[in-house]
Coordinates of C-alpha atoms and ligand atoms in Angstrom, one line a residue:
M309 CA 13.9 19.9 -35.1
E310 CA 16.1 17.9 -37.4
I311 CA 19.5 19.4 -38.3
L312 CA 20.1 18.7 -42.0
S313 CA 23.9 19.3 -41.8
G314 CA 25.6 16.0 -41.2
L315 CA 22.8 13.8 -42.5
T316 CA 23.6 11.2 -45.1
Q317 CA 21.5 10.7 -48.3
S318 CA 19.5 7.9 -46.7
E319 CA 18.9 9.9 -43.5
I320 CA 17.6 12.8 -45.6
E321 CA 15.3 10.3 -47.4
K322 CA 13.7 9.5 -44.1
I323 CA 12.7 13.1 -43.9
T324 CA 11.4 13.4 -47.4
D325 CA 9.5 10.1 -46.9
E326 CA 7.8 11.6 -43.9
L327 CA 6.8 14.6 -46.0
K328 CA 5.6 12.2 -48.8
A329 CA 8.2 13.6 -51.2
S330 CA 10.3 11.7 -53.7
K331 CA 13.9 10.5 -53.2
F332 CA 14.9 13.0 -55.9
R333 CA 13.9 15.8 -53.4
A334 CA 16.3 14.2 -50.9
R335 CA 19.1 14.3 -53.5
Q336 CA 18.4 18.0 -54.1
I337 CA 18.6 18.8 -50.4
H338 CA 21.8 16.8 -50.1
N339 CA 23.4 18.8 -52.9
W340 CA 22.3 22.1 -51.3
I341 CA 23.8 21.1 -48.0
Y342 CA 27.2 19.6 -49.1
L343 CA 28.0 21.0 -52.5
K344 CA 26.2 24.4 -52.6
S345 CA 26.4 25.0 -48.8
V346 CA 23.3 27.0 -48.2
S347 CA 22.6 28.6 -44.8
S348 CA 18.8 28.2 -44.9
I349 CA 16.0 26.1 -46.5
D350 CA 14.7 29.2 -48.3
E351 CA 17.9 29.2 -50.4
M352 CA 17.0 25.7 -51.8
T353 CA 15.4 27.4 -54.8
D354 CA 14.7 24.3 -56.9
L355 CA 12.3 23.1 -54.2
S356 CA 8.7 24.4 -54.4
V357 CA 7.8 27.2 -51.9
K358 CA 5.1 24.9 -50.5
F359 CA 7.6 22.0 -49.9
R360 CA 10.2 24.4 -48.4
E361 CA 7.5 25.6 -45.9
E362 CA 6.7 22.0 -44.9
L363 CA 10.4 21.2 -44.6
K364 CA 11.0 24.3 -42.4
Q365 CA 8.3 23.0 -39.9
I366 CA 10.5 20.0 -39.1
A367 CA 14.0 20.8 -40.1
T368 CA 16.7 23.5 -40.1
V369 CA 20.1 23.7 -41.8
S370 CA 22.4 24.2 -38.8
E371 CA 22.5 25.5 -35.2
T372 CA 26.2 26.2 -35.0
K373 CA 27.2 29.9 -34.8
I374 CA 30.3 31.8 -35.8
K375 CA 31.4 33.5 -32.6
V376 CA 34.6 35.1 -33.9
K377 CA 36.0 35.4 -37.4
Q378 CA 39.5 36.7 -38.2
V379 CA 40.9 37.2 -41.6
S380 CA 44.7 37.3 -42.0
S381 CA 46.6 39.4 -44.4
D382 CA 47.6 36.2 -46.2
G383 CA 44.0 35.1 -46.7
T384 CA 43.9 32.6 -43.9
I385 CA 40.6 32.8 -42.1
K386 CA 40.1 31.6 -38.6
Y387 CA 36.7 30.9 -37.0
L388 CA 35.7 30.3 -33.4
L389 CA 32.5 28.2 -33.6
E390 CA 29.9 27.8 -31.0
Y391 CA 27.9 24.6 -30.8
P392 CA 24.4 24.6 -29.3
D393 CA 25.7 23.5 -25.8
G394 CA 27.9 26.6 -25.7
E395 CA 31.2 24.8 -26.2
C396 CA 33.5 26.4 -28.8
V397 CA 36.2 25.1 -31.1
E398 CA 38.4 26.8 -33.7
T399 CA 38.6 25.9 -37.4
V400 CA 40.9 27.5 -40.0
L401 CA 40.7 27.9 -43.7
M402 CA 44.1 28.1 -45.5
R403 CA 44.6 29.0 -49.2
F404 CA 47.8 28.0 -50.6
D405 CA 49.5 29.5 -53.7
N406 CA 47.5 27.2 -55.9
R407 CA 44.2 28.9 -55.5
A408 CA 42.3 25.8 -56.4
N409 CA 43.3 24.2 -53.1
L410 CA 41.4 25.2 -50.1
T411 CA 42.4 23.4 -46.9
A412 CA 40.3 23.3 -43.8
C413 CA 42.1 22.6 -40.5
V414 CA 39.5 21.0 -38.2
S415 CA 39.3 20.3 -34.5
S416 CA 38.4 16.8 -33.2
Q417 CA 37.9 17.5 -29.5
V418 CA 37.1 20.5 -27.2
G419 CA 40.5 20.8 -25.4
C420 CA 43.0 18.0 -25.4
A421 CA 44.2 15.5 -22.7
V422 CA 47.6 15.0 -24.1
N423 CA 48.9 18.3 -22.7
C424 CA 52.1 19.0 -24.8
S425 CA 54.1 21.7 -23.1
F426 CA 54.2 24.0 -26.2
C427 CA 50.5 23.8 -27.1
A428 CA 47.8 26.3 -26.0
T429 CA 45.0 23.7 -26.5
G430 CA 46.8 21.3 -24.2
K431 CA 46.8 23.9 -21.4
R432 CA 43.0 23.9 -21.3
G433 CA 42.8 20.2 -20.5
F434 CA 40.3 17.8 -22.1
I435 CA 36.6 19.1 -22.1
R436 CA 34.8 16.7 -24.5
N437 CA 34.9 14.8 -27.7
L438 CA 33.2 16.2 -30.8
T439 CA 30.6 14.1 -32.6
Y440 CA 31.2 13.5 -36.4
K441 CA 28.4 15.9 -37.1
E442 CA 30.2 18.6 -35.1
I443 CA 33.4 17.9 -37.0
I444 CA 31.9 18.1 -40.4
E445 CA 29.9 21.2 -39.4
Q446 CA 33.2 23.0 -39.2
V447 CA 33.8 22.5 -42.9
L448 CA 30.2 23.3 -43.8
T449 CA 30.4 26.5 -41.8
I450 CA 33.5 27.5 -43.8
Q451 CA 31.8 26.7 -47.1
R452 CA 28.6 28.5 -46.1
D453 CA 30.5 31.6 -45.0
T454 CA 32.9 31.9 -48.0
G455 CA 30.7 30.4 -50.7
L456 CA 33.8 28.3 -51.6
K457 CA 34.2 24.5 -51.7
V458 CA 36.8 23.0 -49.4
T459 CA 39.2 20.6 -51.3
N460 CA 41.4 19.3 -48.4
V461 CA 40.9 18.6 -44.8
V462 CA 43.6 18.3 -42.1
F463 CA 42.8 17.2 -38.5
M464 CA 45.3 19.6 -37.0
G465 CA 43.0 21.9 -35.0
Q466 CA 42.3 21.3 -31.3
G467 CA 42.3 17.8 -29.9
E468 CA 43.9 14.4 -30.5
P469 CA 42.0 12.8 -33.4
L470 CA 43.2 9.3 -32.5
L471 CA 41.6 9.6 -29.0
N472 CA 38.3 10.2 -30.7
L473 CA 38.8 7.7 -33.6
D474 CA 35.3 6.4 -34.2
Q475 CA 33.9 9.9 -34.7
V476 CA 36.9 11.0 -36.8
L477 CA 36.5 7.9 -39.0
K478 CA 32.8 8.5 -39.6
A479 CA 33.6 12.2 -40.4
M480 CA 36.2 11.1 -42.9
E481 CA 33.7 8.8 -44.5
I482 CA 31.3 11.7 -44.9
F483 CA 34.0 14.0 -46.3
N484 CA 34.8 11.3 -48.8
E485 CA 31.2 10.3 -49.8
D486 CA 29.1 13.4 -49.2
F487 CA 31.6 16.3 -49.7
Q488 CA 33.3 14.3 -52.5
I489 CA 36.8 15.0 -51.1
G490 CA 39.2 12.2 -52.1
A491 CA 40.7 10.2 -49.3
R492 CA 44.2 11.3 -50.3
R493 CA 43.1 14.9 -49.5
L494 CA 42.4 14.0 -45.9
T495 CA 45.2 14.1 -43.3
V496 CA 45.0 12.9 -39.7
S497 CA 47.6 14.3 -37.4
T498 CA 48.5 12.6 -34.1
S499 CA 50.9 13.0 -31.2
G500 CA 51.5 9.2 -31.5
I501 CA 48.7 7.1 -29.9
I502 CA 50.3 3.8 -30.8
P503 CA 47.5 1.3 -30.5
Q504 CA 45.3 3.5 -32.7
I505 CA 48.0 3.8 -35.3
Y506 CA 47.9 0.0 -35.6
K507 CA 44.2 0.1 -35.9
L508 CA 44.4 2.8 -38.6
A509 CA 47.0 0.7 -40.5
D510 CA 44.7 -2.3 -40.5
L511 CA 41.9 -0.2 -42.0
N512 CA 44.2 0.5 -44.9
L513 CA 42.8 3.9 -45.7
Q514 CA 44.3 6.1 -48.5
S515 CA 44.4 9.2 -46.3
T516 CA 47.6 10.7 -45.0
L517 CA 48.9 10.0 -41.5
A518 CA 50.9 12.9 -40.0
I519 CA 53.0 12.3 -36.8
S520 CA 53.8 15.1 -34.4
L521 CA 57.3 14.0 -33.6
H522 CA 58.9 17.3 -32.6
A523 CA 62.1 15.7 -31.2
P524 CA 65.1 13.6 -32.3
N525 CA 65.3 11.5 -29.0
H526 CA 63.5 10.3 -26.0
A527 CA 65.0 12.9 -23.6
I528 CA 64.0 16.0 -25.6
R529 CA 60.6 14.5 -26.6
S530 CA 59.6 13.7 -23.1
K531 CA 60.3 17.3 -22.1
L532 CA 58.0 18.5 -24.9
M533 CA 55.4 15.8 -24.9
Q534 CA 54.3 13.8 -21.8
I535 CA 52.9 11.2 -24.2
E536 CA 56.5 10.1 -24.9
N537 CA 56.5 8.5 -21.4
K538 CA 53.5 6.3 -22.3
Y539 CA 54.2 5.7 -26.0
N540 CA 57.9 6.2 -26.6
M541 CA 59.8 6.8 -29.9
D542 CA 61.1 3.2 -30.2
E543 CA 57.6 1.8 -30.0
L544 CA 56.4 4.6 -32.3
K545 CA 58.9 3.6 -34.9
K546 CA 57.7 0.0 -35.0
A547 CA 54.1 1.3 -35.4
L548 CA 55.1 3.6 -38.2
K549 CA 56.9 0.8 -40.1
Y550 CA 53.8 -1.4 -39.7
Y551 CA 51.7 1.4 -41.0
V552 CA 53.8 1.9 -44.1
N553 CA 53.9 -1.8 -44.7
Q554 CA 50.2 -2.3 -44.5
T555 CA 49.1 0.8 -46.4
G556 CA 52.0 1.5 -48.7
R557 CA 51.5 5.2 -47.9
R558 CA 54.2 7.7 -47.1
I559 CA 53.9 9.2 -43.6
T560 CA 54.3 12.9 -42.9
I561 CA 56.6 13.8 -39.9
E562 CA 55.8 17.1 -38.3
Y563 CA 58.7 18.7 -36.4
L564 CA 58.2 21.9 -34.5
L565 CA 61.4 23.9 -34.4
I566 CA 62.1 25.5 -31.1
K567 CA 65.1 27.7 -30.6
G568 CA 68.0 26.1 -28.7
L569 CA 65.9 23.1 -27.8
N570 CA 65.5 20.8 -30.9
D571 CA 67.0 22.9 -33.7
T572 CA 70.7 22.1 -33.4
V573 CA 73.0 20.4 -35.9
E574 CA 73.2 17.3 -33.6
A575 CA 69.4 17.2 -33.4
A576 CA 69.1 17.3 -37.2
K577 CA 71.6 14.4 -37.5
E578 CA 69.9 12.4 -34.8
L579 CA 66.5 13.0 -36.4
A580 CA 67.8 11.9 -39.8
H581 CA 69.1 8.7 -38.3
Y582 CA 65.8 8.0 -36.5
L583 CA 63.9 8.5 -39.7
H584 CA 66.4 6.8 -42.1
D585 CA 64.3 3.6 -42.5
I586 CA 60.9 5.1 -42.4
K587 CA 59.1 6.1 -45.7
C588 CA 58.3 9.7 -44.9
N589 CA 58.3 13.4 -45.8
I590 CA 59.3 15.9 -43.2
N591 CA 57.4 19.1 -42.5
L592 CA 59.3 21.6 -40.3
I593 CA 57.1 24.0 -38.3
P594 CA 58.9 27.1 -36.9
Y595 CA 57.4 27.5 -33.4
N596 CA 54.7 30.2 -33.2
P597 CA 55.2 31.8 -29.7
T598 CA 52.2 31.7 -27.4
A599 CA 51.8 33.7 -24.2
Q600 CA 51.9 30.7 -21.9
N601 CA 55.6 29.6 -22.2
D602 CA 59.2 30.8 -23.0
Y603 CA 59.8 28.8 -26.1
K604 CA 61.1 30.8 -29.1
R605 CA 61.1 30.6 -32.9
P606 CA 64.6 29.9 -34.3
D607 CA 66.0 32.4 -36.8
N608 CA 65.7 31.7 -40.5
K609 CA 69.3 30.8 -40.8
S610 CA 69.0 27.9 -38.3
I611 CA 65.8 26.8 -39.9
M612 CA 67.4 26.6 -43.3
Q613 CA 70.5 24.8 -41.9
F614 CA 68.2 22.2 -40.2
K615 CA 66.3 21.7 -43.5
Y616 CA 69.5 21.3 -45.4
L617 CA 70.9 18.7 -43.1
L618 CA 67.8 16.6 -43.3
E619 CA 67.6 16.9 -47.1
H620 CA 71.1 15.7 -47.2
S621 CA 69.9 12.4 -45.7
G622 CA 67.6 12.0 -48.7
K623 CA 64.3 13.1 -47.4
K624 CA 61.9 15.5 -48.9
V625 CA 61.6 18.4 -46.4
T626 CA 59.3 21.4 -46.4
V627 CA 59.1 24.3 -44.1
R628 CA 55.5 25.1 -43.2
L629 CA 54.8 28.6 -44.4
E630 CA 53.5 30.6 -41.6
R631 CA 49.8 31.0 -42.2
G632 CA 47.8 33.6 -40.4
A633 CA 50.6 34.5 -38.0
D634 CA 49.0 37.9 -37.5
I635 CA 45.8 36.3 -36.2
D636 CA 47.4 33.5 -34.1
A637 CA 46.2 30.7 -36.3
A638 CA 48.4 28.0 -34.7
C639 CA 46.8 25.2 -32.8
G640 CA 44.6 26.3 -29.9
Q641 CA 45.6 30.0 -29.8
L642 CA 42.3 31.8 -30.6
K643 CA 40.4 29.9 -27.9
G644 CA 43.2 30.7 -25.4
K645 CA 42.6 34.4 -26.1
V646 CA 38.9 34.5 -25.9
D647 CA 38.8 32.7 -22.4
Ligands
LIG1113 N1 46.8 16.5 -31.5 C1 47.2 16.3 -32.8 C2 46.5 17.1 -33.8 C3 46.6 18.6 -33.5 S1 47.8 19.1 -34.6 C4 48.7 16.5 -32.9 O1 49.3 17.1 -32.0 O2 49.3 16.1 -33.9 C5 48.3 20.6 -34.0 C6 49.6 20.9 -34.7 O3 49.9 22.2 -34.3 C7 50.7 20.0 -34.1 O4 51.6 19.6 -35.1 C8 51.3 20.9 -33.1 O5 52.6 20.5 -32.8 C9 51.2 22.2 -33.7 N2 51.3 23.3 -32.8 C10 50.9 23.4 -31.5 N3 51.2 24.5 -30.9 C11 52.0 25.2 -31.8 C12 52.6 26.5 -31.8 N4 52.6 27.3 -30.8 N5 53.3 26.8 -33.0 C13 53.3 26.0 -34.1 N6 52.7 24.9 -34.1 C14 52.0 24.4 -33.0
LIG1114 FE1 46.9 17.9 -27.9 FE2 48.1 18.0 -30.3 FE3 48.1 20.1 -28.6 FE4 49.6 18.0 -28.0 S1 49.9 19.3 -29.8 S2 48.2 19.1 -26.6 S3 48.3 16.3 -28.8 S4 46.4 19.2 -29.6

């Protein structure tokens, strides 16, 4: 059985050729899959009943199931999806104030090998890479379930996208061409896999690169992220400068704020110094407590003080609004609970 989700226009044409139908039929099917996001062939109502019956003999829309769906009071929706082999990942839909923007937060791997100390996904270890079809299936599932069109995609769910770069790049190409989501509306977030950052820089994409920095210096970062011992902040900085030089794009720095650990006045000053010659915006993320460790969220006063100190250094700083806190919509948390 062919799965239609994830097929490009020319791949769908192979199916319509087989059924001796025109290329125009392939275009109609393509629209039903990516833009109108139907769940079944029967819903493709501009195809004749006879043609739909023939198509149903050899193809189906999708075999991915929604295992759990949670809706937060702020409108954030979190899904736990199950692929045909039984592996699950989470994907989150966030609506920001501007209702026209619908952001899907997608996973790139089942589990993650990077094992950051604060992250629930890391605790599971690495299970497997997702294929590009499995990645885009997350966005299609959201569109099918809500009837809405996703406008932005961030690779901030489970997994390290730069350790599955080929599949992630192919998924980005499909988001761009088939979903018609502009490259600037795609964001790849990484813990800092340096060789792959150089590779991305040379591809000169217009998408946004987000770096999970989370610390102002080597000592604190290596406590939070083992990856710092392999790819340290000095080397990371060189890679980020290269990236900005090659692409002209501004980087997003993600900084998790953990009480008493990396939220002090000294940390803010040290961070400002580290970033002073990097073209970037900073996104502060108040830590969302998980059951597996003792880290705590700082109080609002220290968050605002930290923000102020960084702004003083001339950077644009945003504090990530807590989305779906009541449904544990931070990285890796739902899967942690279902296990
Ligand atoms: N592996 C990539 C992509 C996943 S992004 C990366 O780490 O960048 C997942 C984001 O969620 C990261 O910025 C991570 O730091 C953040 N995150 C993980 N656990 C969190 C928690 N408990 N509270 C808030 N943010 C968390
Ligand atoms: Fe992996 Fe990112 Fe979680 Fe670190 S924060 S363990 S890199 S998913």
